[in-house]
Amino acid sequence: MKIAFVGKGGSGKTTLSSLFIRHLAISGAPVVAVDADINQHLGAALGLDDREAAELPAMGDRLPLIKNHLRGSNPRIASAETMIKTTPPGEGSRLLQVCEPNAVYDACARPVELDGGAIRLMVTGPFTDADLGVACYHSKTGAVELFLNHLVDGRDEYVVVDMTAGSDSFASGMFTRFDMTFLVAEPTRRGVSVYRQYKEYASDYGVALKVVGNKVHGQDDLDFLRAEVGDDLLVTLGHSNWVRALEKGRPPRFEQLEEPNRRSLHALQEAADATYELRDWERYTRQMVHFHLKNASSWGNERTGVDLAAQVDPDFVLREGVTASV
């Protein structure tokens, strides 16, 4: 299952992502966690110290390796240089799975132990001084989009992505790559403004969206969120001494997380798992192609000097059971 956490900056999106990842990890589920946020705080939220977080390999810095691996023997892709962030897989492409060893994980993923469980953690890499004025951060998140476009994940396997804040999530087609999107919203006007944007943008693409109310401190806060987001409100979380200890660098055992918050995490997993039966791989592939053609005509063809529409394999549908090139 592919799951995104989105929300405005400061909403608690990364904290909620990390809590959900821990919840999955201690259950023994296979998890790949991806930090696609410009601020790169997921590693710290998962308990890494500053040195460990800084040493995580950036996917954006390894984009040529990722492209070369994924294109495999696909005859429609002449070289890694002609791949862009939206290039879809086709016959001969190397596909990825959650649990397998592969060159992308070797280069970009690092194991993180969490209360007896373990996950793979990948990060896009931070926005650096070298990027200012000459590049867009979305070129870094393009590595994540390629990863998701070539991923074949199954039931009870989880890829959890902490997305970039606010409406920047719509700078590419990556917002359509998820079985479930959890939008973290505070009970304020600004807190629900991103929800309205997301709801409007995502409505034409069949994006499954649920709201997680965060920093909810009473009935008035709960009533506000219910009035603003209606049935999209799935769960709420309030003050957590466990989270406060985590933020001080002294997280207790995860089993000590407050019971109401633990129930909320279970509800998130149940909501995500329920989308498995609704998967439509043909629509998923069509959307992938749609955004690729859109990017090709707007900038990709000029950037690469080739007709990127020719990369589309009209007979290929990404789905479980499709085998990867070796």
Short mmCIF file of C-alpha atoms in Angstrom, two decimals:
data_model
loop_
_atom_site.label_atom_id
_atom_site.label_comp_id
_atom_site.label_asym_id
_atom_site.label_seq_id
_atom_site.Cartn_x
_atom_site.Cartn_y
_atom_site.Cartn_z
CA MET A 1 0.00 0.00 0.00
CA LYS A 2 1.29 3.44 -0.93
CA ILE A 3 0.38 6.10 1.64
CA ALA A 4 1.07 9.85 1.62
CA PHE A 5 1.00 12.31 4.49
CA VAL A 6 0.35 15.90 3.40
CA GLY A 7 -0.52 19.17 5.12
CA LYS A 8 0.65 22.70 5.64
CA GLY A 9 4.00 23.40 7.24
CA GLY A 10 3.79 23.05 11.01
CA SER A 11 0.66 20.90 10.96
CA GLY A 12 2.47 17.92 12.46
CA LYS A 13 2.59 16.05 9.16
CA THR A 14 6.07 14.63 9.70
CA THR A 15 5.36 13.68 13.31
CA LEU A 16 2.20 11.85 12.25
CA SER A 17 4.10 10.13 9.44
CA SER A 18 6.72 8.90 11.88
CA LEU A 19 4.12 7.65 14.37
CA PHE A 20 2.35 5.70 11.65
CA ILE A 21 5.64 4.25 10.40
CA ARG A 22 6.49 3.11 13.94
CA HIS A 23 3.03 1.62 14.32
CA LEU A 24 3.50 -0.43 11.14
CA ALA A 25 7.07 -1.44 11.98
CA ILE A 26 6.28 -2.89 15.41
CA SER A 27 3.51 -4.97 13.82
CA GLY A 28 6.17 -6.62 11.66
CA ALA A 29 4.89 -5.20 8.38
CA PRO A 30 7.43 -4.48 5.62
CA VAL A 31 7.82 -0.69 5.38
CA VAL A 32 9.70 1.65 3.08
CA ALA A 33 9.60 5.22 4.41
CA VAL A 34 10.40 8.14 2.11
CA ASP A 35 11.10 11.73 3.16
CA ALA A 36 10.00 13.84 0.18
CA ASP A 37 9.64 17.05 2.16
CA ILE A 38 11.99 19.95 1.49
CA ASN A 39 12.73 20.26 5.21
CA GLN A 40 13.95 16.65 5.62
CA HIS A 41 12.82 16.03 9.22
CA LEU A 42 11.55 12.46 8.96
CA GLY A 43 14.85 10.87 9.94
CA ALA A 44 14.97 12.88 13.16
CA ALA A 45 11.32 12.05 13.87
CA LEU A 46 12.24 8.38 13.57
CA GLY A 47 14.94 8.80 16.20
CA LEU A 48 18.09 9.44 14.15
CA ASP A 49 20.54 11.93 15.59
CA ASP A 50 21.82 14.86 13.52
CA ARG A 51 24.88 12.97 12.28
CA GLU A 52 22.89 9.89 11.28
CA ALA A 53 20.28 11.99 9.50
CA ALA A 54 22.94 13.99 7.64
CA GLU A 55 24.61 10.79 6.43
CA LEU A 56 21.48 9.41 4.76
CA PRO A 57 22.13 9.09 1.01
CA ALA A 58 20.09 11.57 -1.03
CA MET A 59 17.98 10.07 -3.81
CA GLY A 60 18.33 13.31 -5.77
CA ASP A 61 22.10 12.87 -5.86
CA ARG A 62 21.75 9.34 -7.23
CA LEU A 63 19.26 10.07 -9.97
CA PRO A 64 21.48 8.77 -12.82
CA LEU A 65 21.89 5.43 -11.02
CA ILE A 66 18.15 5.23 -10.35
CA LYS A 67 17.33 5.96 -13.99
CA ASN A 68 19.85 3.47 -15.35
CA HIS A 69 18.49 0.74 -13.11
CA LEU A 70 14.83 1.41 -13.86
CA ARG A 71 15.11 1.68 -17.63
CA GLY A 72 16.53 -1.83 -17.79
CA SER A 73 16.27 -3.09 -21.36
CA ASN A 74 13.23 -0.99 -22.27
CA PRO A 75 13.79 -0.27 -25.99
CA ARG A 76 11.67 2.88 -25.82
CA ILE A 77 14.16 4.62 -23.53
CA ALA A 78 17.40 5.32 -25.37
CA SER A 79 19.39 6.43 -22.33
CA ALA A 80 19.10 7.55 -18.72
CA GLU A 81 19.61 11.12 -19.93
CA THR A 82 16.30 10.98 -21.80
CA MET A 83 14.34 9.85 -18.74
CA ILE A 84 12.44 12.51 -16.82
CA LYS A 85 10.66 12.27 -13.48
CA THR A 86 7.42 11.08 -15.09
CA THR A 87 8.86 8.48 -17.49
CA PRO A 88 6.56 5.45 -17.16
CA PRO A 89 7.69 1.83 -17.18
CA GLY A 90 7.16 -0.44 -20.15
CA GLU A 91 8.20 -3.80 -21.47
CA GLY A 92 11.82 -4.35 -20.40
CA SER A 93 11.80 -1.83 -17.55
CA ARG A 94 13.08 -2.94 -14.16
CA LEU A 95 10.27 -2.84 -11.63
CA LEU A 96 10.72 -2.57 -7.88
CA GLN A 97 9.14 -4.41 -4.98
CA VAL A 98 8.94 -3.47 -1.32
CA CYS A 99 10.83 -6.41 0.17
CA GLU A 100 13.41 -7.26 -2.47
CA PRO A 101 17.08 -6.33 -2.62
CA ASN A 102 17.89 -4.11 -5.59
CA ALA A 103 20.37 -1.47 -6.72
CA VAL A 104 18.06 1.42 -5.82
CA TYR A 105 17.73 0.30 -2.20
CA ASP A 106 21.46 -0.46 -2.03
CA ALA A 107 22.26 3.10 -3.08
CA CYS A 108 19.48 5.07 -1.44
CA ALA A 109 17.92 3.19 1.47
CA ARG A 110 19.21 2.68 4.97
CA PRO A 111 17.76 0.38 7.67
CA VAL A 112 16.29 2.01 10.76
CA GLU A 113 15.36 -0.06 13.82
CA LEU A 114 12.20 0.99 15.63
CA ASP A 115 11.19 -0.67 18.89
CA GLY A 116 12.08 -4.13 17.68
CA GLY A 117 10.87 -3.56 14.12
CA ALA A 118 12.86 -2.32 11.16
CA ILE A 119 12.16 -0.23 8.09
CA ARG A 120 13.98 1.06 5.02
CA LEU A 121 14.33 4.84 5.00
CA MET A 122 14.99 6.89 1.87
CA VAL A 123 15.28 10.68 1.55
CA THR A 124 15.22 13.03 -1.42
CA GLY A 125 17.99 15.12 0.09
CA PRO A 126 17.82 18.69 1.37
CA PHE A 127 17.51 21.83 -0.71
CA THR A 128 21.03 23.24 -0.72
CA ASP A 129 22.69 26.57 -1.49
CA ALA A 130 23.78 25.10 -4.82
CA ASP A 131 20.12 24.74 -5.81
CA LEU A 132 19.25 28.40 -5.25
CA GLY A 133 18.45 30.20 -8.47
CA VAL A 134 19.46 27.33 -10.73
CA ALA A 135 17.19 24.41 -9.96
CA CYS A 136 13.78 23.54 -8.65
CA TYR A 137 13.36 21.33 -5.62
CA HIS A 138 10.84 19.27 -7.59
CA SER A 139 13.74 17.90 -9.65
CA LYS A 140 14.89 16.22 -6.44
CA THR A 141 11.46 14.77 -5.68
CA GLY A 142 11.48 13.46 -9.25
CA ALA A 143 13.57 10.56 -7.95
CA VAL A 144 10.69 9.65 -5.64
CA GLU A 145 8.19 9.90 -8.49
CA LEU A 146 10.26 7.54 -10.65
CA PHE A 147 10.52 5.15 -7.70
CA LEU A 148 6.73 5.13 -7.24
CA ASN A 149 6.07 4.81 -10.99
CA HIS A 150 8.13 1.61 -11.10
CA LEU A 151 6.95 0.11 -7.80
CA VAL A 152 4.74 -2.98 -7.62
CA ASP A 153 3.58 -3.25 -4.02
CA GLY A 154 1.16 -5.73 -2.57
CA ARG A 155 -1.24 -6.27 0.29
CA ASP A 156 0.24 -5.77 3.77
CA GLU A 157 3.31 -4.02 2.33
CA TYR A 158 3.64 -0.30 2.99
CA VAL A 159 5.39 2.63 1.37
CA VAL A 160 4.84 5.77 3.48
CA VAL A 161 5.82 9.12 1.97
CA ASP A 162 6.12 12.34 3.95
CA MET A 163 5.26 14.78 1.16
CA THR A 164 6.37 18.36 0.68
CA ALA A 165 4.19 20.85 2.56
CA GLY A 166 1.12 22.63 1.26
CA SER A 167 0.01 22.77 -2.36
CA ASP A 168 3.56 22.12 -3.61
CA SER A 169 2.47 18.48 -3.67
CA PHE A 170 0.68 19.29 -6.93
CA ALA A 171 3.80 20.40 -8.79
CA SER A 172 3.85 16.94 -10.41
CA GLY A 173 1.59 13.93 -10.80
CA MET A 174 3.01 12.33 -7.66
CA PHE A 175 -0.17 13.14 -5.73
CA THR A 176 -1.96 10.44 -7.80
CA ARG A 177 0.54 7.70 -6.87
CA PHE A 178 -1.03 6.71 -3.55
CA ASP A 179 -3.72 4.30 -2.41
CA MET A 180 -4.49 6.64 0.49
CA THR A 181 -3.60 10.24 1.25
CA PHE A 182 -3.83 11.43 4.85
CA LEU A 183 -4.09 15.19 5.13
CA VAL A 184 -3.01 16.45 8.55
CA ALA A 185 -4.99 19.53 9.58
CA GLU A 186 -5.04 21.67 12.68
CA PRO A 187 -8.41 23.05 13.88
CA THR A 188 -7.79 26.53 12.42
CA ARG A 189 -8.79 28.35 9.24
CA ARG A 190 -5.25 28.06 7.91
CA GLY A 191 -5.15 24.45 9.00
CA VAL A 192 -8.04 23.47 6.74
CA SER A 193 -7.10 25.71 3.79
CA VAL A 194 -4.72 23.09 2.39
CA TYR A 195 -7.50 20.52 2.71
CA ARG A 196 -9.76 22.60 0.47
CA GLN A 197 -7.01 22.95 -2.13
CA TYR A 198 -6.21 19.26 -2.03
CA LYS A 199 -9.85 18.26 -2.23
CA GLU A 200 -10.38 20.48 -5.27
CA TYR A 201 -7.23 19.44 -7.13
CA ALA A 202 -7.55 15.75 -6.38
CA SER A 203 -11.26 15.36 -7.13
CA ASP A 204 -10.73 14.68 -10.85
CA TYR A 205 -8.18 11.91 -10.23
CA GLY A 206 -9.95 9.58 -7.83
CA VAL A 207 -7.53 10.31 -5.00
CA ALA A 208 -8.61 8.67 -1.74
CA LEU A 209 -8.33 11.42 0.87
CA LYS A 210 -8.92 11.40 4.62
CA VAL A 211 -8.25 14.14 7.17
CA VAL A 212 -6.32 13.55 10.36
CA GLY A 213 -7.11 16.26 12.88
CA ASN A 214 -4.02 17.16 14.89
CA LYS A 215 -3.54 19.29 17.99
CA VAL A 216 -7.20 18.84 18.87
CA HIS A 217 -7.71 19.92 22.48
CA GLY A 218 -11.43 19.84 23.08
CA GLN A 219 -14.97 19.57 21.74
CA ASP A 220 -14.82 23.02 20.14
CA ASP A 221 -11.79 21.99 18.07
CA LEU A 222 -13.50 18.76 17.07
CA ASP A 223 -16.73 20.55 16.11
CA PHE A 224 -14.74 23.02 14.00
CA LEU A 225 -13.05 20.28 12.00
CA ARG A 226 -16.26 18.36 11.50
CA ALA A 227 -17.96 21.50 10.20
CA GLU A 228 -15.08 22.28 7.84
CA VAL A 229 -14.20 18.86 6.40
CA GLY A 230 -17.31 16.77 7.07
CA ASP A 231 -17.09 13.02 6.51
CA ASP A 232 -13.48 13.29 5.35
CA LEU A 233 -12.44 13.62 9.00
CA LEU A 234 -11.18 10.16 9.94
CA VAL A 235 -9.50 10.56 13.34
CA THR A 236 -8.08 13.21 15.64
CA LEU A 237 -5.02 13.31 17.85
CA GLY A 238 -4.45 15.51 20.84
CA HIS A 239 -1.58 16.37 23.15
CA SER A 240 0.98 13.59 23.52
CA ASN A 241 3.59 13.37 26.24
CA TRP A 242 5.20 10.61 24.17
CA VAL A 243 5.65 12.98 21.22
CA ARG A 244 6.98 15.70 23.51
CA ALA A 245 9.60 13.26 24.81
CA LEU A 246 10.49 12.31 21.22
CA GLU A 247 11.02 15.97 20.35
CA LYS A 248 13.44 16.22 23.26
CA GLY A 249 15.38 13.25 21.90
CA ARG A 250 14.22 10.89 24.66
CA PRO A 251 11.43 8.78 23.17
CA PRO A 252 10.05 6.08 25.49
CA ARG A 253 9.03 2.68 24.18
CA PHE A 254 6.33 3.06 21.56
CA GLU A 255 4.00 0.87 23.59
CA GLN A 256 3.74 3.81 26.00
CA LEU A 257 2.06 6.02 23.40
CA GLU A 258 -1.29 7.17 24.75
CA GLU A 259 -4.11 4.70 24.08
CA PRO A 260 -6.37 7.18 22.21
CA ASN A 261 -3.51 8.01 19.86
CA ARG A 262 -2.74 4.31 19.39
CA ARG A 263 -6.37 3.74 18.42
CA SER A 264 -6.11 6.55 15.89
CA LEU A 265 -3.08 4.91 14.29
CA HIS A 266 -4.97 1.62 14.03
CA ALA A 267 -7.81 3.50 12.31
CA LEU A 268 -5.35 4.96 9.80
CA GLN A 269 -4.05 1.50 8.95
CA GLU A 270 -7.56 0.11 8.59
CA ALA A 271 -8.53 2.95 6.25
CA ALA A 272 -5.42 2.43 4.13
CA ASP A 273 -5.86 -1.35 4.00
CA ALA A 274 -9.47 -0.96 2.88
CA THR A 275 -8.34 0.72 -0.33
CA TYR A 276 -6.54 -2.42 -1.50
CA GLU A 277 -9.69 -3.93 -2.95
CA LEU A 278 -10.36 -0.68 -4.83
CA ARG A 279 -7.06 -0.66 -6.70
CA ASP A 280 -7.37 0.15 -10.40
CA TRP A 281 -4.00 -0.50 -12.01
CA GLU A 282 -5.25 0.55 -15.46
CA ARG A 283 -6.31 3.96 -14.16
CA TYR A 284 -3.05 4.21 -12.23
CA THR A 285 -1.10 3.60 -15.44
CA ARG A 286 -3.27 5.99 -17.47
CA GLN A 287 -2.64 8.76 -14.97
CA MET A 288 1.08 8.05 -15.09
CA VAL A 289 1.01 8.43 -18.88
CA HIS A 290 -1.16 11.55 -18.67
CA PHE A 291 1.31 13.42 -16.51
CA HIS A 292 4.26 12.17 -18.53
CA LEU A 293 2.79 13.53 -21.77
CA LYS A 294 1.94 16.79 -20.01
CA ASN A 295 5.50 17.20 -18.74
CA ALA A 296 6.95 16.13 -22.08
CA SER A 297 5.12 18.81 -24.05
CA SER A 298 5.62 21.59 -21.49
CA TRP A 299 9.37 21.18 -20.91
CA GLY A 300 10.66 17.62 -21.27
CA ASN A 301 10.96 17.40 -25.06
CA GLU A 302 12.90 20.63 -25.20
CA ARG A 303 15.10 19.68 -22.26
CA THR A 304 16.06 16.23 -23.60
CA GLY A 305 15.93 16.92 -27.33
CA VAL A 306 13.73 13.87 -28.02
CA ASP A 307 10.02 13.13 -28.35
CA LEU A 308 9.25 11.73 -24.92
CA ALA A 309 5.79 10.59 -26.00
CA ALA A 310 7.61 7.72 -27.72
CA GLN A 311 8.56 6.37 -24.27
CA VAL A 312 4.96 5.35 -23.63
CA ASP A 313 4.33 1.63 -24.11
CA PRO A 314 0.62 1.51 -25.07
CA ASP A 315 0.25 -2.16 -24.18
CA PHE A 316 1.86 -2.00 -20.74
CA VAL A 317 -0.15 -1.90 -17.51
CA LEU A 318 1.66 -1.80 -14.16
CA ARG A 319 0.12 -4.33 -11.79
CA GLU A 320 0.90 -7.06 -9.32
CA GLY A 321 2.29 -10.12 -11.05
CA VAL A 322 4.13 -8.14 -13.73
CA THR A 323 7.71 -9.34 -13.82
CA ALA A 324 10.71 -7.05 -13.92
CA SER A 325 13.54 -7.09 -16.40
CA VAL A 326 16.79 -8.56 -15.10
#
